[in-house]
Coordinates of N, CA and C and ligand atoms in Angstrom, one line a residue:
X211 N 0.8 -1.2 0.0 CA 0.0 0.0 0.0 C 0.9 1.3 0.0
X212 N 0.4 2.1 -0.9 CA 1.4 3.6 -0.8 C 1.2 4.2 0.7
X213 N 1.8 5.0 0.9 CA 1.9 5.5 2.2 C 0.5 6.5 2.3
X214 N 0.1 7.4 1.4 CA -0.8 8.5 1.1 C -2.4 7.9 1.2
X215 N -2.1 6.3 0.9 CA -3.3 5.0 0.9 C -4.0 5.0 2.5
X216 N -3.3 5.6 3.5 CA -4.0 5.2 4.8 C -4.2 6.5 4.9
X217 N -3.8 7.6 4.6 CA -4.4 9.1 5.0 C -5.9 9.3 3.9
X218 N -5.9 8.5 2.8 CA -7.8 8.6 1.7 C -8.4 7.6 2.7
X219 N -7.9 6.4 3.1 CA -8.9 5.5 3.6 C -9.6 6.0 4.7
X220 N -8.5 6.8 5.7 CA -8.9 6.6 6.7 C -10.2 8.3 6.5
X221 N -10.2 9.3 5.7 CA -10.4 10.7 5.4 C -11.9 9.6 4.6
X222 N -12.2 9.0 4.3 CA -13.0 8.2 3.4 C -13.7 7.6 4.4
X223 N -13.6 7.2 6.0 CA -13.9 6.7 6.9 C -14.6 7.6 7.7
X224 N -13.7 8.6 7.9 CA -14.6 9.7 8.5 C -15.6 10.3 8.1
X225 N -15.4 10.2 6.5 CA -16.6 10.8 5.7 C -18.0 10.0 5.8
X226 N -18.0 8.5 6.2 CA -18.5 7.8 6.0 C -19.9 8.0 7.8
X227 N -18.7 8.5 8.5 CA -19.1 8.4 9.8 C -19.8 9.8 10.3
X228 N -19.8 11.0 9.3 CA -20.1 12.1 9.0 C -21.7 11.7 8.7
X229 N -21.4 11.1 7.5 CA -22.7 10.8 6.8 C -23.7 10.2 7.7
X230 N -23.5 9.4 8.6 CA -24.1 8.3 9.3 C -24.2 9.2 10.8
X231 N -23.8 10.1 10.7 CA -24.1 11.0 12.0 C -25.0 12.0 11.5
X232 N -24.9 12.5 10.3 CA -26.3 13.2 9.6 C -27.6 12.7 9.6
X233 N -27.5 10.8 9.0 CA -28.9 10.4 9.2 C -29.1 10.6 10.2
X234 N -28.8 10.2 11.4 CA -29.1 10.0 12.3 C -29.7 11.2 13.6
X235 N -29.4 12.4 13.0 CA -29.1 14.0 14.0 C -28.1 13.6 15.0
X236 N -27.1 13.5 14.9 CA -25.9 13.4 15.6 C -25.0 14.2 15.3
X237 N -24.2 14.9 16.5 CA -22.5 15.4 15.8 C -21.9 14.8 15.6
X238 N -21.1 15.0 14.3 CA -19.8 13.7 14.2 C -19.0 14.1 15.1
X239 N -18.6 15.5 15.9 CA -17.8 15.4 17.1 C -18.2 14.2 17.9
X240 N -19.1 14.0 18.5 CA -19.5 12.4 19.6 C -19.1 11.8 19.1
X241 N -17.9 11.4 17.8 CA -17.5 10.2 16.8 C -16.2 10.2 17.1
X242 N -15.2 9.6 17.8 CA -14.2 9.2 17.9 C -13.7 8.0 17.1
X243 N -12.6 8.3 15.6 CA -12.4 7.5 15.0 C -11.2 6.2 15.7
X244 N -11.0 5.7 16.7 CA -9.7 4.5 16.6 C -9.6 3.7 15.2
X245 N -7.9 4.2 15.0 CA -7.6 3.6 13.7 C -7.3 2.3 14.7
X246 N -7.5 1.1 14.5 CA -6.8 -0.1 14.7 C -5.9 -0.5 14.0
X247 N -4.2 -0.5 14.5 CA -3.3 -0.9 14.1 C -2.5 -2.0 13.9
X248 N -3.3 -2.9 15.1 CA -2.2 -4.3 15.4 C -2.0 -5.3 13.9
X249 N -0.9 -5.5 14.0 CA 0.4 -6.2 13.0 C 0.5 -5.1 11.9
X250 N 0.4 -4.0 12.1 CA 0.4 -3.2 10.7 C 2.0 -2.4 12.1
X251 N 3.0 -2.0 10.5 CA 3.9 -1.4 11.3 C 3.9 0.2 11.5
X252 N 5.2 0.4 12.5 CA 5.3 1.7 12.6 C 4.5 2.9 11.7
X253 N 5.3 2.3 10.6 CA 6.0 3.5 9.7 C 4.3 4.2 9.3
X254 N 3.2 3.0 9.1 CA 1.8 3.2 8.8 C 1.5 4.6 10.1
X255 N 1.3 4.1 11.5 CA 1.1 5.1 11.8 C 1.5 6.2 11.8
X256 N 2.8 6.2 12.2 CA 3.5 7.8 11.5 C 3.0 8.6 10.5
X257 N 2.2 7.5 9.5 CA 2.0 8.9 8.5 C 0.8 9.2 9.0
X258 N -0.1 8.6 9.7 CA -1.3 8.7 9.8 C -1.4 9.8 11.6
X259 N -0.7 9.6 12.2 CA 0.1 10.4 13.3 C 0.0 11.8 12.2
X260 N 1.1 11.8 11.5 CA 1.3 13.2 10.2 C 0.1 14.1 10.2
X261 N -0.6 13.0 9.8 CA -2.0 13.8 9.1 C -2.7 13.8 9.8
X262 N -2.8 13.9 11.6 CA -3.7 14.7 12.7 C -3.9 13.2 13.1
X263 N -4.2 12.0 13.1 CA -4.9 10.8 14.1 C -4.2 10.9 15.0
X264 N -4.7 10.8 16.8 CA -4.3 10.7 17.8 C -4.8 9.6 18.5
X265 N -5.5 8.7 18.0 CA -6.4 7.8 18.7 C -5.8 6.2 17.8
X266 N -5.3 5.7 18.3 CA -4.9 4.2 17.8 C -5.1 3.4 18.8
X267 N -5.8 1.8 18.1 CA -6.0 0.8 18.9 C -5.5 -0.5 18.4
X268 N -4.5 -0.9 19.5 CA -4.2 -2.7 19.5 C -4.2 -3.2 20.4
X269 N -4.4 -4.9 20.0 CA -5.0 -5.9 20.8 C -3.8 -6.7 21.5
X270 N -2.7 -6.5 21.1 CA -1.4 -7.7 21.6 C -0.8 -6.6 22.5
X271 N -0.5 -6.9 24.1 CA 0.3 -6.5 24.7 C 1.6 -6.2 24.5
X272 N 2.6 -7.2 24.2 CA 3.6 -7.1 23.8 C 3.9 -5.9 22.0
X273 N 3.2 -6.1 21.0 CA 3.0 -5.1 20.1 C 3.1 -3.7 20.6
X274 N 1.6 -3.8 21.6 CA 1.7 -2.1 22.1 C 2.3 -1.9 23.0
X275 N 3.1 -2.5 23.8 CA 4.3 -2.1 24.5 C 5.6 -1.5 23.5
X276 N 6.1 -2.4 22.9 CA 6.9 -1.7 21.5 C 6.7 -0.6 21.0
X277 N 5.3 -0.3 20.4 CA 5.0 0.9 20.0 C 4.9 2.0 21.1
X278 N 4.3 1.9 21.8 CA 4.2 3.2 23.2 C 5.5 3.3 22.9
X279 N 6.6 2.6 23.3 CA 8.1 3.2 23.5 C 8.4 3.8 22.5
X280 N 8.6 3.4 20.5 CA 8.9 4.2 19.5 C 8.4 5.1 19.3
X281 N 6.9 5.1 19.3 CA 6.6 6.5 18.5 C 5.7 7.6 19.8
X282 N 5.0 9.0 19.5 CA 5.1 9.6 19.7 C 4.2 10.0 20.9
X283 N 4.4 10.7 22.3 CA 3.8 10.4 23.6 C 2.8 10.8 23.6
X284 N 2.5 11.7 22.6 CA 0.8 12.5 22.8 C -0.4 11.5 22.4
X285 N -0.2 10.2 21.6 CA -0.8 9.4 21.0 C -1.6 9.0 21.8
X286 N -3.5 8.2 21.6 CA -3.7 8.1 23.0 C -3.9 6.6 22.5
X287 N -3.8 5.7 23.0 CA -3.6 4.4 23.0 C -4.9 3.4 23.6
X288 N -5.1 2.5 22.8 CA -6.6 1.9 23.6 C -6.8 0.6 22.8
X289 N -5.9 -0.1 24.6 CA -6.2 -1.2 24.7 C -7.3 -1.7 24.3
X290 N -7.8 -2.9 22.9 CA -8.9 -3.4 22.6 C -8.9 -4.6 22.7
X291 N -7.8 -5.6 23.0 CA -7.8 -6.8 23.0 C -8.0 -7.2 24.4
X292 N -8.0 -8.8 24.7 CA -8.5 -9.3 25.5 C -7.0 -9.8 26.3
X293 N -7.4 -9.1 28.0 CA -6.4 -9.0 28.4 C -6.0 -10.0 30.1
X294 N -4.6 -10.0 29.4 CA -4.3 -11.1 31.1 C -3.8 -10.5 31.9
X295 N -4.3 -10.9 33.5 CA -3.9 -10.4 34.5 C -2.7 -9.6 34.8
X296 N -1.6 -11.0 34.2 CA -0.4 -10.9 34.4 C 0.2 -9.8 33.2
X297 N -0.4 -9.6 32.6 CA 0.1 -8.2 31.5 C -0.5 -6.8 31.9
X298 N -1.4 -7.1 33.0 CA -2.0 -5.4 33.2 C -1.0 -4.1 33.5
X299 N 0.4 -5.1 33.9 CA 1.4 -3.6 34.7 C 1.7 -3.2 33.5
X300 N 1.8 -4.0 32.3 CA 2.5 -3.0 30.8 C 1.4 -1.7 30.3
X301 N -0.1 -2.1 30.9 CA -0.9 -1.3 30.2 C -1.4 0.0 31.0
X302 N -1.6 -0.2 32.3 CA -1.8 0.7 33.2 C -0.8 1.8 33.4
X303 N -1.7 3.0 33.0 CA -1.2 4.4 33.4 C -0.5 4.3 31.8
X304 N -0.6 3.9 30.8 CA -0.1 4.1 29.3 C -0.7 4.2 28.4
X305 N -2.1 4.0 28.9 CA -3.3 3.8 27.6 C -4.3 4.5 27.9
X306 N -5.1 5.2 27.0 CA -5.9 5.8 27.4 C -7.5 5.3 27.9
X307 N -7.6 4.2 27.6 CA -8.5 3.4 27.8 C -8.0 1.8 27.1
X308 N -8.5 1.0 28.3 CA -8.7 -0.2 28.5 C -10.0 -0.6 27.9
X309 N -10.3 -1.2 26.7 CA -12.2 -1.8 26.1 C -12.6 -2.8 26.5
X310 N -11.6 -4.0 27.5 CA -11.8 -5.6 27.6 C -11.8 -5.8 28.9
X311 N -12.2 -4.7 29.7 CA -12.5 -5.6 31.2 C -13.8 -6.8 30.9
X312 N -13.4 -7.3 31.0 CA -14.0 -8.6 30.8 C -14.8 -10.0 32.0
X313 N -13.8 -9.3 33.4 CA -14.0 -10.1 34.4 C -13.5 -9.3 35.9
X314 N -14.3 -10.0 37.0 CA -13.9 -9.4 38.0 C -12.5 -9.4 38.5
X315 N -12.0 -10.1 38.4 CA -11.0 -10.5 38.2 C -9.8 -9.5 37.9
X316 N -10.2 -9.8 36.2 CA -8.9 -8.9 35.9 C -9.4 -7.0 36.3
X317 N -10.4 -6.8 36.8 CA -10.9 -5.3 36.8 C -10.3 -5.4 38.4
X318 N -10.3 -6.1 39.0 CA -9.8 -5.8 40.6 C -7.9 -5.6 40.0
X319 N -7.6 -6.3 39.2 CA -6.2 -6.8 39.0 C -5.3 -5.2 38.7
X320 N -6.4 -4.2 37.6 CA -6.3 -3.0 36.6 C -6.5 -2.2 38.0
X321 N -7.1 -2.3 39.5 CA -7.6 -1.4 40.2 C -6.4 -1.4 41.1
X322 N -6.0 -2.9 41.2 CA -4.7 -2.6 42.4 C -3.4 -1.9 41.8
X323 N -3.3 -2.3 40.5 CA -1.8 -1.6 39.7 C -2.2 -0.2 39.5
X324 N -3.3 0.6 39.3 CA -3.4 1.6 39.5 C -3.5 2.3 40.3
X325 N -4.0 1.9 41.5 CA -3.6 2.6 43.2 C -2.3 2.8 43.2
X326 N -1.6 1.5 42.6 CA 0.0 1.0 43.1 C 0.8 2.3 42.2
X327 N 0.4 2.7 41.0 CA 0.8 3.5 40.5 C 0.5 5.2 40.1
X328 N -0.9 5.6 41.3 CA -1.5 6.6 41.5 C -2.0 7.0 40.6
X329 N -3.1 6.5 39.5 CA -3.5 7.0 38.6 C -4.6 6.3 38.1
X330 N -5.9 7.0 37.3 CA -7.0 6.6 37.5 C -7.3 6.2 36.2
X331 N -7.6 4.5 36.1 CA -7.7 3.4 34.9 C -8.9 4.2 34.1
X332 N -9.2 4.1 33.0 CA -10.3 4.7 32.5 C -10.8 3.1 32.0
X333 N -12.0 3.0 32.0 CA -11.7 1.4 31.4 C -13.7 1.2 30.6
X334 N -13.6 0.0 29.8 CA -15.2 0.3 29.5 C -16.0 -1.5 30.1
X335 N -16.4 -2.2 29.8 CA -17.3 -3.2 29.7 C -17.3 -4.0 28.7
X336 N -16.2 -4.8 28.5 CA -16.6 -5.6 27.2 C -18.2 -6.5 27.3
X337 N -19.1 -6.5 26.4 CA -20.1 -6.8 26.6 C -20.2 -7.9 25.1
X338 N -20.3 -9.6 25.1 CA -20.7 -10.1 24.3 C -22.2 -10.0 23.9
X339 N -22.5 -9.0 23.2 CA -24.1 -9.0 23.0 C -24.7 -10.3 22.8
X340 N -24.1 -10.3 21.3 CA -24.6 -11.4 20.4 C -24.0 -13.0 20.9
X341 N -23.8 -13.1 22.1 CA -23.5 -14.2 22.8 C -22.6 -15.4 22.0
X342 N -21.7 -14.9 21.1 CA -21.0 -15.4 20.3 C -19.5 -16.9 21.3
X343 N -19.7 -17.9 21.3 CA -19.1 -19.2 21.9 C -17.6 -18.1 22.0
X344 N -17.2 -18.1 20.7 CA -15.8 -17.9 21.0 C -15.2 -16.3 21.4
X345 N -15.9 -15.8 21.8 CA -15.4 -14.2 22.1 C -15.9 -14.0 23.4
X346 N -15.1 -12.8 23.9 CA -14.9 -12.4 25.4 C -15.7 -11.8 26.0
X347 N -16.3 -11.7 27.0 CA -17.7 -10.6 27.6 C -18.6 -10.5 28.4
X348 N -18.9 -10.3 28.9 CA -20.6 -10.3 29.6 C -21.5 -10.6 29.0
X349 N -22.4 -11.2 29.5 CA -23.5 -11.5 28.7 C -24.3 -10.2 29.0
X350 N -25.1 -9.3 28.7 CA -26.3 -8.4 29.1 C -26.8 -8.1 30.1
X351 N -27.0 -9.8 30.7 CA -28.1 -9.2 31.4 C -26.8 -10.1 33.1
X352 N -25.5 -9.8 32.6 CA -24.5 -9.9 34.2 C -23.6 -8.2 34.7
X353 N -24.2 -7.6 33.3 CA -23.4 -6.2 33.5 C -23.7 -5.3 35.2
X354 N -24.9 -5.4 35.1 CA -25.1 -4.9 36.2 C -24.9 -5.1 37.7
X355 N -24.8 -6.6 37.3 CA -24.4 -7.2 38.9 C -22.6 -6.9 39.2
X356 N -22.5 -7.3 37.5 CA -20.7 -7.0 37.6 C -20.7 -5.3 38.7
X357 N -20.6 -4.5 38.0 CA -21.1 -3.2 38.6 C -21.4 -2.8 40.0
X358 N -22.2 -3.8 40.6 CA -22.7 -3.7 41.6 C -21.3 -3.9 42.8
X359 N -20.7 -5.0 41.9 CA -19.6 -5.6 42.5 C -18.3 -4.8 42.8
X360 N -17.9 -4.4 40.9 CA -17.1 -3.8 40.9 C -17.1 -1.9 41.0
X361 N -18.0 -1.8 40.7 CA -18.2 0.1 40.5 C -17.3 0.8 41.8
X362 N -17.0 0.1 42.9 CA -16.5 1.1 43.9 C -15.3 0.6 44.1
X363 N -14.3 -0.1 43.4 CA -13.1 -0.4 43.1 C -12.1 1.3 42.9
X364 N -11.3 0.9 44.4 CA -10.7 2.5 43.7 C -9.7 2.3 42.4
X365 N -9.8 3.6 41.5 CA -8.0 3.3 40.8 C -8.7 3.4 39.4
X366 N -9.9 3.3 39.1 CA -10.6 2.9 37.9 C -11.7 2.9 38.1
X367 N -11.5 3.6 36.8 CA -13.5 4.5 36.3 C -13.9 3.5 35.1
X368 N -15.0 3.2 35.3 CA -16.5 2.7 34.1 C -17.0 3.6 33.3
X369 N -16.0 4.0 32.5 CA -16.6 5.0 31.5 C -18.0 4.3 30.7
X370 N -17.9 3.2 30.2 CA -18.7 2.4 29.3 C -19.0 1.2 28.9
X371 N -19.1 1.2 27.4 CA -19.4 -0.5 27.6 C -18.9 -0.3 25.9
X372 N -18.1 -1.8 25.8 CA -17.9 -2.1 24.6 C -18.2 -3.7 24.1
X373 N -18.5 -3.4 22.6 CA -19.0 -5.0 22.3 C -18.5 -4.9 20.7
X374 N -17.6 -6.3 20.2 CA -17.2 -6.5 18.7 C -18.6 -7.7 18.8
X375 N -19.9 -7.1 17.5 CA -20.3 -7.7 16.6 C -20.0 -8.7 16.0
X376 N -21.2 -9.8 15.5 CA -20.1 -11.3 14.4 C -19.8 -10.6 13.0
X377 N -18.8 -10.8 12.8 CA -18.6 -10.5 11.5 C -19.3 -10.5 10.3
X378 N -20.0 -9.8 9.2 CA -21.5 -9.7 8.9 C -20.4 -8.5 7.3
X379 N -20.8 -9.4 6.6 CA -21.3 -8.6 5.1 C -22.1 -7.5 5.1
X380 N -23.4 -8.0 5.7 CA -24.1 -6.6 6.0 C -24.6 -6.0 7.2
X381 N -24.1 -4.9 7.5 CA -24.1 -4.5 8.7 C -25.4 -4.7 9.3
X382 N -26.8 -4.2 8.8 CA -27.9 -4.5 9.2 C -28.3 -5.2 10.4
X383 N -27.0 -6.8 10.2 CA -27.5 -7.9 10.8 C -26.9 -7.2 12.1
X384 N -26.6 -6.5 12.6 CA -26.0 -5.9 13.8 C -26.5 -4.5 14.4
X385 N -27.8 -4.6 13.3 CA -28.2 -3.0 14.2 C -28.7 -3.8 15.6
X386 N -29.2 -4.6 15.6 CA -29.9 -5.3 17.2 C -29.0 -5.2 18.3
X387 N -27.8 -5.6 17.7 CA -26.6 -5.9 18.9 C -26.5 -4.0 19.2
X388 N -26.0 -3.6 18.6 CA -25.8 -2.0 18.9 C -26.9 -1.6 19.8
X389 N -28.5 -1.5 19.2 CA -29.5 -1.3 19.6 C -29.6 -1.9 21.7
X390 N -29.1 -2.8 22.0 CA -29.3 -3.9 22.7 C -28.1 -3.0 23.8
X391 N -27.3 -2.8 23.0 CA -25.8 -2.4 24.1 C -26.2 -1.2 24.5
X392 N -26.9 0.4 23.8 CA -27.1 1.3 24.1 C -28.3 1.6 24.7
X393 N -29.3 0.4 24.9 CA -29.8 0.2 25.8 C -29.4 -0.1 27.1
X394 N -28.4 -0.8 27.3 CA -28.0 -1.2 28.5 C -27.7 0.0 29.3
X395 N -26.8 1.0 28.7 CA -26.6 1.8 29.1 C -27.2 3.1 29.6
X396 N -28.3 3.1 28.7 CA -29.4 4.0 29.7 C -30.1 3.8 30.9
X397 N -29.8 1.9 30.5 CA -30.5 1.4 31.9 C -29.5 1.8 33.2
X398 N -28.3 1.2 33.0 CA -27.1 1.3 33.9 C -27.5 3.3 34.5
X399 N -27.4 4.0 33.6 CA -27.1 5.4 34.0 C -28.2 5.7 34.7
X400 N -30.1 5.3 34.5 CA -31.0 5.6 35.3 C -30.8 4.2 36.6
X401 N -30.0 3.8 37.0 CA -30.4 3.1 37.9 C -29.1 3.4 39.0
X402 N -28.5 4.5 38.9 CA -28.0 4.7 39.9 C -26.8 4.1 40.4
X403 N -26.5 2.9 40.0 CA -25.3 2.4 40.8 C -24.1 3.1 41.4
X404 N -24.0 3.0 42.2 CA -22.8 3.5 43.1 C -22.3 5.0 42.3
X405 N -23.2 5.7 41.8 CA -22.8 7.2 40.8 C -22.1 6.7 40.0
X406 N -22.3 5.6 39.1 CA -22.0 5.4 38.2 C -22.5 5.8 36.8
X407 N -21.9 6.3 35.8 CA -22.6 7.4 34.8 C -21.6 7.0 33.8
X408 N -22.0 6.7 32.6 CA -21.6 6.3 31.4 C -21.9 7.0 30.3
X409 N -20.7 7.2 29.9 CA -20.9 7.9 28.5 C -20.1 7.5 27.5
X410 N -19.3 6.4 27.1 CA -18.6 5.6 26.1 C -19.2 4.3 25.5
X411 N -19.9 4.3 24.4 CA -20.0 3.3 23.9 C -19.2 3.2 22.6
X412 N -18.3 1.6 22.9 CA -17.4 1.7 21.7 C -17.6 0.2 20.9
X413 N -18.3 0.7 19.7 CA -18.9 -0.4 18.8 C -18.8 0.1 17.5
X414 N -18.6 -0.8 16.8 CA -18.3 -0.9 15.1 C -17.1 -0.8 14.6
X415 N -16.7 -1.8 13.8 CA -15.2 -2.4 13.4 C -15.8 -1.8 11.3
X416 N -14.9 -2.3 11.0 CA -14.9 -2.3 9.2 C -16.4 -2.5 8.8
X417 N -16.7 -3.7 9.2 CA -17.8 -4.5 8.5 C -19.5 -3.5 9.0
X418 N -19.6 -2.9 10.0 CA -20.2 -2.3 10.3 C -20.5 -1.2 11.4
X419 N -19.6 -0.2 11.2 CA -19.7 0.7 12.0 C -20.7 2.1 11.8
X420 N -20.7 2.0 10.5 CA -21.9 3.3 10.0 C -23.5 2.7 10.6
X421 N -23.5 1.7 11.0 CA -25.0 1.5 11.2 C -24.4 1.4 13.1
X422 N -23.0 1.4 13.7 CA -23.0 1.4 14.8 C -23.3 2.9 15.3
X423 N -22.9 3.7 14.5 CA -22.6 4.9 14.5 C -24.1 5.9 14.4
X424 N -25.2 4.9 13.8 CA -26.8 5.2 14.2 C -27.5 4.6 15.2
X425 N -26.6 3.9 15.5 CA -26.9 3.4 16.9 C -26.5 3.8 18.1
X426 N -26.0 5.1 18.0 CA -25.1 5.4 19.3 C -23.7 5.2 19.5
X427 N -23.2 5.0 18.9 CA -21.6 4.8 19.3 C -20.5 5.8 19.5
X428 N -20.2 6.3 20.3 CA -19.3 6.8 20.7 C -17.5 6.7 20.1
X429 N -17.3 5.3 20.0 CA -16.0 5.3 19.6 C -16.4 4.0 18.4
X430 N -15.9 4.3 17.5 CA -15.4 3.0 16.8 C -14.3 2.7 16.2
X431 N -13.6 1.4 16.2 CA -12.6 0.7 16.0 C -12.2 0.1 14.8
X432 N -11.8 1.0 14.3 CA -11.9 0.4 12.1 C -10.0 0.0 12.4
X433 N -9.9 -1.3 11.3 CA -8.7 -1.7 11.3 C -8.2 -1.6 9.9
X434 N -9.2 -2.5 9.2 CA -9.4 -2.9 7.7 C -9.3 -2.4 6.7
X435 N -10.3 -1.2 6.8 CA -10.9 -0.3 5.9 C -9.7 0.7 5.9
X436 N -8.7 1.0 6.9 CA -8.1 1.8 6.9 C -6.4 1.9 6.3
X437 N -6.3 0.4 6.9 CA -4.6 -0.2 6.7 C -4.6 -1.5 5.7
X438 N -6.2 -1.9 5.3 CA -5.8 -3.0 4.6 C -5.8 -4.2 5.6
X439 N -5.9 -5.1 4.7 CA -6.0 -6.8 5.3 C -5.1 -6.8 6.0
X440 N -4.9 -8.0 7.0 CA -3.9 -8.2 8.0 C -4.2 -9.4 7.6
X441 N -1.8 -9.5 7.9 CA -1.3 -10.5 7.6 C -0.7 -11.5 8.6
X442 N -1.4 -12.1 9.5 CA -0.8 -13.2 10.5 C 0.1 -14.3 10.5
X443 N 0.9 -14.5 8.8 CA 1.4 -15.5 8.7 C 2.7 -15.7 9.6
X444 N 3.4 -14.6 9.4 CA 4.3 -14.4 10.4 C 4.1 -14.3 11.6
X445 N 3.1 -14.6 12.5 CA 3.7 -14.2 13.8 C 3.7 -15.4 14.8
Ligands
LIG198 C1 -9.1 -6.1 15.0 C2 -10.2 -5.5 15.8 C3 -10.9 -4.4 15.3 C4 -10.8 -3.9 13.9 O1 -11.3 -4.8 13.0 P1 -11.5 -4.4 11.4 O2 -12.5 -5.4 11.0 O3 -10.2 -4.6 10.8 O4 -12.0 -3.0 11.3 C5 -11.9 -3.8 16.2 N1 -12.1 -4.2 17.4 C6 -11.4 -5.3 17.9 C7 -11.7 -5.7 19.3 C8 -10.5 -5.9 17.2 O5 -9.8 -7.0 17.7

């Protein structure tokens, strides 16, 4: 891909997310684009760094540890992959947000390294809507007990809730899941939990984020449409 190839795609993306914030009466300001970068190299973000993106998201620990150290500090970083205990000291207090609390567990795990290191986790709710066997999440209807549990954990805030869709040709098949998640969240915010108040919902990848994006979405996560196919043979 020429270099100039991820500054149309990604200018092509936002256009896309413009348009889908018009149907809908929305500002595309409430649109936070994360380019997703993992296995795409440096040099890709730099140009895309160049041309104003401040918002990149990868899923491998070890990857975004590498990159936080090369490239450039203002970048805000967000952790999207699914994460182990034992890797939370690389990510805390370096990322701007955490998408995959996933369990009580690893959210008590994100609360103690951020006490330990004075600073306050920003983190969202991975939420498997679509109840998909092999992906990470809460089911729907455990978010709130989670919450109940975790919400007064010091060290880390519940900005939100995030959920990756099945992979779908046509986005359509995913307005329900969107629909479903930004429900939850009205529910969560009128029920008071421990002043708990949400305002991040981060949903829609390549395959459908313009219909995430009429659905409420706050942040979405394009990898594809941006950098091109990813190549896993190597790693
Ligand atoms: C890889 C990934 C994305 C980006 O997917 P694309 O289909 O390439 O846009 C978004 N969210 C998560 C959690 C991912 O793992």
């Amino acid at each position: 891909m020429e270099e100039t190839d991820v500054i149309r795609n990604r200018d092509a993306v936002l256009e896309e997310i413009a348009d889908a914030c018009r149907r809908s009466g929305r500002d595309p300001k409430e649109v936070t684009l994360i380019a997703v970068s993992k296995t795409k190299p440096e040099e890709m973000i730099r140009t895309l760094y160049a041309a104003g993106t401040r918002d990149f998201g990868e899923n491998y620990v070890q990857e975004l540890d590498g990159k936080i150290a090369d490239l450039p500090d203002d970048i805000r970083w967000h952790m999207i992959g699914h994460l182990q205990r034992n890797k939370v000291r690389y990510v805390v207090g370096r990322t701007a947000m955490i998408h995959s609390v996933d369990s009580l567990r690893l959210a008590e795990e994100i609360s103690k390294e951020s006490v330990k290191k004075n600073v306050i986790s920003r983190v969202l709710i991975e939420v498997n809507v679509a109840q998909e066997e092999n992906k990470f999440g809460f089911r729907l209807d455990e978010v709130k007990p989670f919450l109940q549990q975790a919400g007064t954990l010091p060290g880390i805030r519940f900005c939100g809730l995030m959920t990756s869709a099945p992979y779908t040709t046509n986005p359509e098949d995913n307005r329900e899941y969107f629909r479903a998640l930004k429900k939850l969240e009205i529910d969560i915010n009128r029920s008071g939990i421990d002043n708990i108040q949400m305002d991040v919902l981060s949903m829609g990848m390549t395959c459908d984020y313009t219909v995430a994006v009429e659905e409420g979405a706050t942040c979405v996560r394009v990898g594809t449409a941006i950098f091109g196919a990813r190549d896993y043979s190597n790693r």
